[in-house]
């Protein structure tokens, strides 16, 4: 789900549309399932926001009874997907038992409106799971090109979700094992002082040789091992699970 998008802000599809086997998308699906599956397991009708980013949500369709897919970009949506905005969900109040938003909310402005819409379409006690990018200090031209409005800390994510009328059950970082490389890459971007372009349609992910791609995937499995038992105190993503109050 992007803030759209192509006509309004120049940004549309997720890079995963073109490179679904890129290490980060494969690892994220694994980590999201490990951290969040238990919080939605067995839910009935579920709304998957940002569904054109399919590689990260395949596990969700196995965990719940039925999913409805929505994205502002029709590419990547199946024939039964709904094209729409997270800021004005085209569904009635209290329709869903669960909602997922994997790297969606950072694209939405105002944030409070997107979270209010999630709460509106959830049934009382309904479950909400999300992921967002971490740390304002890591902001770079890559965020601009992706149409981001903000990055998060665990505290920032918790405060926003609780203010929208949710009770948070879990909030943890992801991608701790590769975090030193992420931090170094973001510092290098700032030192290069690359001219900041506006949002683009589909961002190109960095080219990674297959041996390095495989090595990064292997490193991320350490995160999976830890997340199955405990939260991670740092990392380039924040994962959160919550339930609707009232």
PDB file of C-alpha atoms in Angstrom:
ATOM      1  CA  UNK A   1       0.000   0.000   0.000  1.00  0.00           C
ATOM      2  CA  UNK A   2       1.582   3.214  -0.997  1.00  0.00           C
ATOM      3  CA  UNK A   3       0.428   6.743  -0.601  1.00  0.00           C
ATOM      4  CA  UNK A   4      -0.170   6.924  -4.206  1.00  0.00           C
ATOM      5  CA  UNK A   5       0.590   7.068  -5.589  1.00  0.00           C
ATOM      6  CA  UNK A   6       1.525   7.195  -9.149  1.00  0.00           C
ATOM      7  CA  UNK A   7      -0.796  10.002 -10.123  1.00  0.00           C
ATOM      8  CA  UNK A   8      -0.716  12.006  -6.896  1.00  0.00           C
ATOM      9  CA  UNK A   9       2.831  11.651  -5.624  1.00  0.00           C
ATOM     10  CA  UNK A  10       4.663   9.655  -8.274  1.00  0.00           C
ATOM     11  CA  UNK A  11       4.890   6.483  -6.189  1.00  0.00           C
ATOM     12  CA  UNK A  12       2.949   3.312  -6.773  1.00  0.00           C
ATOM     13  CA  UNK A  13       4.036  -0.287  -6.538  1.00  0.00           C
ATOM     14  CA  UNK A  14       6.150  -2.224  -4.082  1.00  0.00           C
ATOM     15  CA  UNK A  15       9.534  -3.366  -5.411  1.00  0.00           C
ATOM     16  CA  UNK A  16       8.456  -6.885  -4.436  1.00  0.00           C
ATOM     17  CA  UNK A  17       6.249  -6.890  -7.526  1.00  0.00           C
ATOM     18  CA  UNK A  18       9.382  -7.155  -9.632  1.00  0.00           C
ATOM     19  CA  UNK A  19      11.805  -8.964  -7.272  1.00  0.00           C
ATOM     20  CA  UNK A  20       9.730 -11.230  -4.978  1.00  0.00           C
ATOM     21  CA  UNK A  21      12.783 -13.417  -4.227  1.00  0.00           C
ATOM     22  CA  UNK A  22      14.900 -10.502  -2.944  1.00  0.00           C
ATOM     23  CA  UNK A  23      16.364 -11.515   0.424  1.00  0.00           C
ATOM     24  CA  UNK A  24      14.634  -8.769   2.421  1.00  0.00           C
ATOM     25  CA  UNK A  25      11.135  -9.716   1.249  1.00  0.00           C
ATOM     26  CA  UNK A  26      11.732 -13.400   1.865  1.00  0.00           C
ATOM     27  CA  UNK A  27      13.217 -12.737   5.308  1.00  0.00           C
ATOM     28  CA  UNK A  28      10.478 -10.304   6.267  1.00  0.00           C
ATOM     29  CA  UNK A  29       7.765 -12.858   5.503  1.00  0.00           C
ATOM     30  CA  UNK A  30       9.576 -15.346   7.738  1.00  0.00           C
ATOM     31  CA  UNK A  31      10.049 -12.856  10.581  1.00  0.00           C
ATOM     32  CA  UNK A  32       6.514 -11.495  10.391  1.00  0.00           C
ATOM     33  CA  UNK A  33       5.101 -14.999  10.602  1.00  0.00           C
ATOM     34  CA  UNK A  34       7.302 -15.852  13.572  1.00  0.00           C
ATOM     35  CA  UNK A  35       6.497 -12.658  15.479  1.00  0.00           C
ATOM     36  CA  UNK A  36       2.825 -12.167  14.597  1.00  0.00           C
ATOM     37  CA  UNK A  37       1.140 -15.364  13.409  1.00  0.00           C
ATOM     38  CA  UNK A  38      -0.028 -16.399  16.870  1.00  0.00           C
ATOM     39  CA  UNK A  39      -1.853 -13.060  17.220  1.00  0.00           C
ATOM     40  CA  UNK A  40      -4.083 -13.670  14.178  1.00  0.00           C
ATOM     41  CA  UNK A  41      -4.184 -17.474  14.049  1.00  0.00           C
ATOM     42  CA  UNK A  42      -7.715 -18.724  13.504  1.00  0.00           C
ATOM     43  CA  UNK A  43      -9.263 -15.323  12.762  1.00  0.00           C
ATOM     44  CA  UNK A  44     -12.236 -15.221  10.425  1.00  0.00           C
ATOM     45  CA  UNK A  45     -12.570 -12.664   7.647  1.00  0.00           C
ATOM     46  CA  UNK A  46      -9.292 -10.701   7.493  1.00  0.00           C
ATOM     47  CA  UNK A  47      -8.324  -7.536   5.623  1.00  0.00           C
ATOM     48  CA  UNK A  48      -4.791  -7.475   4.210  1.00  0.00           C
ATOM     49  CA  UNK A  49      -3.808  -3.858   3.529  1.00  0.00           C
ATOM     50  CA  UNK A  50      -1.039  -3.337   1.013  1.00  0.00           C
ATOM     51  CA  UNK A  51      -1.693  -6.692  -0.596  1.00  0.00           C
ATOM     52  CA  UNK A  52       0.245  -5.944  -3.765  1.00  0.00           C
ATOM     53  CA  UNK A  53       3.241  -6.720  -1.550  1.00  0.00           C
ATOM     54  CA  UNK A  54       2.194 -10.350  -1.682  1.00  0.00           C
ATOM     55  CA  UNK A  55       5.450 -12.083  -0.719  1.00  0.00           C
ATOM     56  CA  UNK A  56       5.200 -10.816   2.862  1.00  0.00           C
ATOM     57  CA  UNK A  57       1.645 -11.994   3.477  1.00  0.00           C
ATOM     58  CA  UNK A  58       1.372 -15.479   2.015  1.00  0.00           C
ATOM     59  CA  UNK A  59       1.564 -16.982   5.504  1.00  0.00           C
ATOM     60  CA  UNK A  60      -1.367 -14.797   6.611  1.00  0.00           C
ATOM     61  CA  UNK A  61      -3.721 -16.483   4.176  1.00  0.00           C
ATOM     62  CA  UNK A  62      -2.803 -19.825   5.740  1.00  0.00           C
ATOM     63  CA  UNK A  63      -3.373 -18.531   9.296  1.00  0.00           C
ATOM     64  CA  UNK A  64      -6.916 -17.150   8.880  1.00  0.00           C
ATOM     65  CA  UNK A  65     -10.177 -18.379   7.429  1.00  0.00           C
ATOM     66  CA  UNK A  66     -10.448 -15.889   4.556  1.00  0.00           C
ATOM     67  CA  UNK A  67      -8.651 -12.741   3.396  1.00  0.00           C
ATOM     68  CA  UNK A  68      -9.771  -9.680   1.475  1.00  0.00           C
ATOM     69  CA  UNK A  69      -6.897  -7.936  -0.305  1.00  0.00           C
ATOM     70  CA  UNK A  70      -6.709  -4.158  -0.714  1.00  0.00           C
ATOM     71  CA  UNK A  71      -4.027  -1.945  -2.231  1.00  0.00           C
ATOM     72  CA  UNK A  72      -3.981   1.458  -3.863  1.00  0.00           C
ATOM     73  CA  UNK A  73      -1.888  -0.051  -6.669  1.00  0.00           C
ATOM     74  CA  UNK A  74      -3.780  -2.695  -8.714  1.00  0.00           C
ATOM     75  CA  UNK A  75      -0.544  -4.391  -9.821  1.00  0.00           C
ATOM     76  CA  UNK A  76       0.019  -7.456  -7.717  1.00  0.00           C
ATOM     77  CA  UNK A  77      -3.636  -7.705  -6.674  1.00  0.00           C
ATOM     78  CA  UNK A  78      -5.500 -10.824  -7.684  1.00  0.00           C
ATOM     79  CA  UNK A  79      -8.742 -10.760  -9.608  1.00  0.00           C
ATOM     80  CA  UNK A  80     -10.657 -10.617  -6.324  1.00  0.00           C
ATOM     81  CA  UNK A  81      -8.552  -7.789  -4.871  1.00  0.00           C
ATOM     82  CA  UNK A  82      -9.945  -4.356  -4.050  1.00  0.00           C
ATOM     83  CA  UNK A  83      -8.201  -1.188  -5.221  1.00  0.00           C
ATOM     84  CA  UNK A  84      -8.569   1.489  -2.548  1.00  0.00           C
ATOM     85  CA  UNK A  85      -6.901   3.708   0.035  1.00  0.00           C
ATOM     86  CA  UNK A  86      -6.131   2.959   3.688  1.00  0.00           C
ATOM     87  CA  UNK A  87      -7.317   6.490   4.459  1.00  0.00           C
ATOM     88  CA  UNK A  88     -10.874   5.684   3.320  1.00  0.00           C
ATOM     89  CA  UNK A  89     -11.468   1.940   3.474  1.00  0.00           C
ATOM     90  CA  UNK A  90     -14.419   0.889   1.284  1.00  0.00           C
ATOM     91  CA  UNK A  91     -15.893  -1.438   3.900  1.00  0.00           C
ATOM     92  CA  UNK A  92     -18.655  -1.197   6.490  1.00  0.00           C
ATOM     93  CA  UNK A  93     -17.982  -0.744  10.189  1.00  0.00           C
ATOM     94  CA  UNK A  94     -16.995  -3.866  12.147  1.00  0.00           C
ATOM     95  CA  UNK A  95     -16.588  -6.077   9.069  1.00  0.00           C
ATOM     96  CA  UNK A  96     -13.336  -7.902   9.884  1.00  0.00           C
ATOM     97  CA  UNK A  97     -11.938 -10.057  12.668  1.00  0.00           C
ATOM     98  CA  UNK A  98      -8.352  -9.109  11.805  1.00  0.00           C
ATOM     99  CA  UNK A  99      -6.445  -6.504   9.768  1.00  0.00           C
ATOM    100  CA  UNK A 100      -2.814  -6.638   8.637  1.00  0.00           C
ATOM    101  CA  UNK A 101      -0.753  -3.673   7.413  1.00  0.00           C
ATOM    102  CA  UNK A 102       2.808  -4.678   6.548  1.00  0.00           C
ATOM    103  CA  UNK A 103       4.853  -1.563   5.751  1.00  0.00           C
ATOM    104  CA  UNK A 104       1.736   0.462   5.017  1.00  0.00           C
ATOM    105  CA  UNK A 105       1.105   2.993   7.793  1.00  0.00           C
ATOM    106  CA  UNK A 106       4.334   4.914   7.153  1.00  0.00           C
ATOM    107  CA  UNK A 107       2.917   5.729   3.700  1.00  0.00           C
ATOM    108  CA  UNK A 108      -0.281   7.214   5.140  1.00  0.00           C
ATOM    109  CA  UNK A 109      -0.796  10.846   6.077  1.00  0.00           C
ATOM    110  CA  UNK A 110      -2.406  11.560   8.409  1.00  0.00           C
ATOM    111  CA  UNK A 111      -1.357   8.467  10.298  1.00  0.00           C
ATOM    112  CA  UNK A 112      -4.228   8.879  12.761  1.00  0.00           C
ATOM    113  CA  UNK A 113      -6.801   8.640   9.970  1.00  0.00           C
ATOM    114  CA  UNK A 114      -5.369   5.371   8.660  1.00  0.00           C
ATOM    115  CA  UNK A 115      -5.351   3.823  12.136  1.00  0.00           C
ATOM    116  CA  UNK A 116      -8.877   5.110  12.808  1.00  0.00           C
ATOM    117  CA  UNK A 117     -10.020   3.410   9.598  1.00  0.00           C
ATOM    118  CA  UNK A 118      -8.395   0.143  10.695  1.00  0.00           C
ATOM    119  CA  UNK A 119     -10.233   0.355  14.020  1.00  0.00           C
ATOM    120  CA  UNK A 120     -13.524   1.238  12.330  1.00  0.00           C
ATOM    121  CA  UNK A 121     -13.598  -1.838  10.103  1.00  0.00           C
ATOM    122  CA  UNK A 122     -12.505  -4.193  12.899  1.00  0.00           C
ATOM    123  CA  UNK A 123     -15.026  -5.921  15.119  1.00  0.00           C
ATOM    124  CA  UNK A 124     -14.683  -5.253  18.876  1.00  0.00           C
ATOM    125  CA  UNK A 125     -11.780  -7.348  20.075  1.00  0.00           C
ATOM    126  CA  UNK A 126     -10.528  -7.668  16.502  1.00  0.00           C
ATOM    127  CA  UNK A 127      -6.832  -8.135  15.911  1.00  0.00           C
ATOM    128  CA  UNK A 128      -4.416  -5.776  14.170  1.00  0.00           C
ATOM    129  CA  UNK A 129      -0.871  -6.641  13.099  1.00  0.00           C
ATOM    130  CA  UNK A 130       1.544  -4.289  11.369  1.00  0.00           C
ATOM    131  CA  UNK A 131       5.154  -3.617  10.471  1.00  0.00           C
ATOM    132  CA  UNK A 132       6.814  -0.230   9.929  1.00  0.00           C
ATOM    133  CA  UNK A 133      10.384   0.960   9.249  1.00  0.00           C
ATOM    134  CA  UNK A 134      12.487   1.930  12.266  1.00  0.00           C
ATOM    135  CA  UNK A 135      14.391   5.046  13.397  1.00  0.00           C
ATOM    136  CA  UNK A 136      14.074   8.618  12.217  1.00  0.00           C
ATOM    137  CA  UNK A 137      17.877   8.884  12.093  1.00  0.00           C
ATOM    138  CA  UNK A 138      17.815   6.286   9.290  1.00  0.00           C
ATOM    139  CA  UNK A 139      15.725   8.545   7.027  1.00  0.00           C
ATOM    140  CA  UNK A 140      17.264   8.810   3.562  1.00  0.00           C
ATOM    141  CA  UNK A 141      16.532   9.367  -0.102  1.00  0.00           C
ATOM    142  CA  UNK A 142      15.303   5.752  -0.155  1.00  0.00           C
ATOM    143  CA  UNK A 143      12.410   6.725   2.158  1.00  0.00           C
ATOM    144  CA  UNK A 144      11.544   9.689  -0.043  1.00  0.00           C
ATOM    145  CA  UNK A 145      11.538   7.545  -3.178  1.00  0.00           C
ATOM    146  CA  UNK A 146       9.299   5.019  -1.412  1.00  0.00           C
ATOM    147  CA  UNK A 147       6.739   7.647  -0.443  1.00  0.00           C
ATOM    148  CA  UNK A 148       7.298   7.362   3.314  1.00  0.00           C
ATOM    149  CA  UNK A 149       6.077  10.042   5.722  1.00  0.00           C
ATOM    150  CA  UNK A 150       7.868   8.800   8.846  1.00  0.00           C
ATOM    151  CA  UNK A 151       9.939   6.088  10.506  1.00  0.00           C
ATOM    152  CA  UNK A 152       9.260   4.629  13.963  1.00  0.00           C
ATOM    153  CA  UNK A 153      10.625   3.511  17.303  1.00  0.00           C
ATOM    154  CA  UNK A 154       8.830   0.840  19.283  1.00  0.00           C
ATOM    155  CA  UNK A 155       7.534   3.554  21.617  1.00  0.00           C
ATOM    156  CA  UNK A 156       6.335   5.703  18.708  1.00  0.00           C
ATOM    157  CA  UNK A 157       4.453   2.780  17.162  1.00  0.00           C
ATOM    158  CA  UNK A 158       2.860   1.808  20.480  1.00  0.00           C
ATOM    159  CA  UNK A 159       1.730   5.365  21.248  1.00  0.00           C
ATOM    160  CA  UNK A 160       0.136   5.827  17.823  1.00  0.00           C
ATOM    161  CA  UNK A 161      -1.734   2.524  17.941  1.00  0.00           C
ATOM    162  CA  UNK A 162      -2.907   2.948  21.539  1.00  0.00           C
ATOM    163  CA  UNK A 163      -4.121   6.485  20.765  1.00  0.00           C
ATOM    164  CA  UNK A 164      -6.270   4.986  17.995  1.00  0.00           C
ATOM    165  CA  UNK A 165      -8.114   2.752  20.477  1.00  0.00           C
ATOM    166  CA  UNK A 166      -6.089  -0.446  20.604  1.00  0.00           C
ATOM    167  CA  UNK A 167      -4.452  -2.525  23.311  1.00  0.00           C
ATOM    168  CA  UNK A 168      -0.938  -3.559  22.281  1.00  0.00           C
ATOM    169  CA  UNK A 169       0.077  -7.171  22.953  1.00  0.00           C
ATOM    170  CA  UNK A 170       3.506  -7.203  21.335  1.00  0.00           C
ATOM    171  CA  UNK A 171       5.919  -4.684  19.862  1.00  0.00           C
ATOM    172  CA  UNK A 172       9.380  -5.781  18.797  1.00  0.00           C
ATOM    173  CA  UNK A 173      12.104  -4.937  16.343  1.00  0.00           C
ATOM    174  CA  UNK A 174      13.053  -7.146  13.418  1.00  0.00           C
ATOM    175  CA  UNK A 175      16.239  -7.521  11.359  1.00  0.00           C
ATOM    176  CA  UNK A 176      18.606  -7.165  14.311  1.00  0.00           C
ATOM    177  CA  UNK A 177      21.138  -9.622  12.884  1.00  0.00           C
ATOM    178  CA  UNK A 178      21.761  -7.505   9.776  1.00  0.00           C
ATOM    179  CA  UNK A 179      21.355  -4.184  11.566  1.00  0.00           C
ATOM    180  CA  UNK A 180      25.062  -3.183  11.500  1.00  0.00           C
ATOM    181  CA  UNK A 181      25.033  -3.409   7.722  1.00  0.00           C
ATOM    182  CA  UNK A 182      21.772  -1.473   7.530  1.00  0.00           C
ATOM    183  CA  UNK A 183      23.176   1.304   9.725  1.00  0.00           C
ATOM    184  CA  UNK A 184      26.383   1.483   7.695  1.00  0.00           C
ATOM    185  CA  UNK A 185      24.423   1.672   4.442  1.00  0.00           C
ATOM    186  CA  UNK A 186      22.269   4.533   5.752  1.00  0.00           C
ATOM    187  CA  UNK A 187      25.330   6.453   6.960  1.00  0.00           C
ATOM    188  CA  UNK A 188      26.970   5.956   3.563  1.00  0.00           C
ATOM    189  CA  UNK A 189      23.855   7.322   1.845  1.00  0.00           C
ATOM    190  CA  UNK A 190      24.007  10.461   3.970  1.00  0.00           C
ATOM    191  CA  UNK A 191      27.735  10.934   3.347  1.00  0.00           C
ATOM    192  CA  UNK A 192      27.212  10.645  -0.414  1.00  0.00           C
ATOM    193  CA  UNK A 193      24.719  13.501  -0.105  1.00  0.00           C
ATOM    194  CA  UNK A 194      22.811  12.077  -3.033  1.00  0.00           C
ATOM    195  CA  UNK A 195      20.409  14.570  -4.542  1.00  0.00           C
ATOM    196  CA  UNK A 196      16.990  13.873  -3.103  1.00  0.00           C
ATOM    197  CA  UNK A 197      14.469  12.964  -5.762  1.00  0.00           C
ATOM    198  CA  UNK A 198      10.773  12.776  -5.294  1.00  0.00           C
ATOM    199  CA  UNK A 199       8.754   9.609  -4.879  1.00  0.00           C
ATOM    200  CA  UNK A 200       9.001   7.216  -7.817  1.00  0.00           C
ATOM    201  CA  UNK A 201       6.680   4.560  -9.166  1.00  0.00           C
ATOM    202  CA  UNK A 202       8.568   1.369  -8.272  1.00  0.00           C
ATOM    203  CA  UNK A 203      11.837   1.799  -6.372  1.00  0.00           C
ATOM    204  CA  UNK A 204      14.813  -0.264  -7.457  1.00  0.00           C
ATOM    205  CA  UNK A 205      16.234  -2.360  -4.626  1.00  0.00           C
ATOM    206  CA  UNK A 206      20.044  -2.588  -4.351  1.00  0.00           C
ATOM    207  CA  UNK A 207      21.583  -5.280  -6.522  1.00  0.00           C
ATOM    208  CA  UNK A 208      22.849  -8.125  -4.335  1.00  0.00           C
ATOM    209  CA  UNK A 209      24.942 -11.054  -5.663  1.00  0.00           C
ATOM    210  CA  UNK A 210      23.361 -14.435  -4.951  1.00  0.00           C
ATOM    211  CA  UNK A 211      26.007 -15.507  -2.379  1.00  0.00           C
ATOM    212  CA  UNK A 212      25.392 -12.318  -0.383  1.00  0.00           C
ATOM    213  CA  UNK A 213      21.627 -12.663  -0.828  1.00  0.00           C
ATOM    214  CA  UNK A 214      21.840 -16.172   0.643  1.00  0.00           C
ATOM    215  CA  UNK A 215      24.142 -15.018   3.461  1.00  0.00           C
ATOM    216  CA  UNK A 216      21.737 -12.228   4.490  1.00  0.00           C
ATOM    217  CA  UNK A 217      18.864 -14.700   4.506  1.00  0.00           C
ATOM    218  CA  UNK A 218      20.880 -17.054   6.704  1.00  0.00           C
ATOM    219  CA  UNK A 219      21.710 -14.261   9.132  1.00  0.00           C
ATOM    220  CA  UNK A 220      18.042 -13.288   9.378  1.00  0.00           C
ATOM    221  CA  UNK A 221      17.212 -16.795  10.561  1.00  0.00           C
ATOM    222  CA  UNK A 222      18.910 -15.875  13.838  1.00  0.00           C
ATOM    223  CA  UNK A 223      16.218 -13.225  14.293  1.00  0.00           C
ATOM    224  CA  UNK A 224      13.567 -15.873  13.712  1.00  0.00           C
ATOM    225  CA  UNK A 225      15.091 -18.063  16.426  1.00  0.00           C
ATOM    226  CA  UNK A 226      15.054 -15.210  18.935  1.00  0.00           C
ATOM    227  CA  UNK A 227      11.623 -13.849  17.953  1.00  0.00           C
ATOM    228  CA  UNK A 228      10.056 -17.226  18.625  1.00  0.00           C
ATOM    229  CA  UNK A 229      11.077 -16.749  22.271  1.00  0.00           C
ATOM    230  CA  UNK A 230      11.610 -13.044  22.979  1.00  0.00           C
ATOM    231  CA  UNK A 231      11.462  -9.517  21.567  1.00  0.00           C
ATOM    232  CA  UNK A 232      14.385  -7.913  19.761  1.00  0.00           C
ATOM    233  CA  UNK A 233      15.604  -4.610  21.282  1.00  0.00           C
ATOM    234  CA  UNK A 234      16.802  -3.101  17.993  1.00  0.00           C
ATOM    235  CA  UNK A 235      16.569  -3.619  14.240  1.00  0.00           C
ATOM    236  CA  UNK A 236      15.531  -1.859  11.051  1.00  0.00           C
ATOM    237  CA  UNK A 237      11.818  -2.762  11.351  1.00  0.00           C
ATOM    238  CA  UNK A 238       9.174  -2.616  14.075  1.00  0.00           C
ATOM    239  CA  UNK A 239       6.503  -5.351  14.317  1.00  0.00           C
ATOM    240  CA  UNK A 240       3.357  -4.808  16.405  1.00  0.00           C
ATOM    241  CA  UNK A 241       0.265  -6.799  17.396  1.00  0.00           C
ATOM    242  CA  UNK A 242      -2.796  -5.248  19.027  1.00  0.00           C
ATOM    243  CA  UNK A 243      -6.519  -5.740  19.602  1.00  0.00           C
ATOM    244  CA  UNK A 244      -9.361  -3.248  19.210  1.00  0.00           C
ATOM    245  CA  UNK A 245     -10.726  -1.918  22.506  1.00  0.00           C
ATOM    246  CA  UNK A 246     -14.506  -1.614  22.687  1.00  0.00           C
TER     247      UNK A 246
END
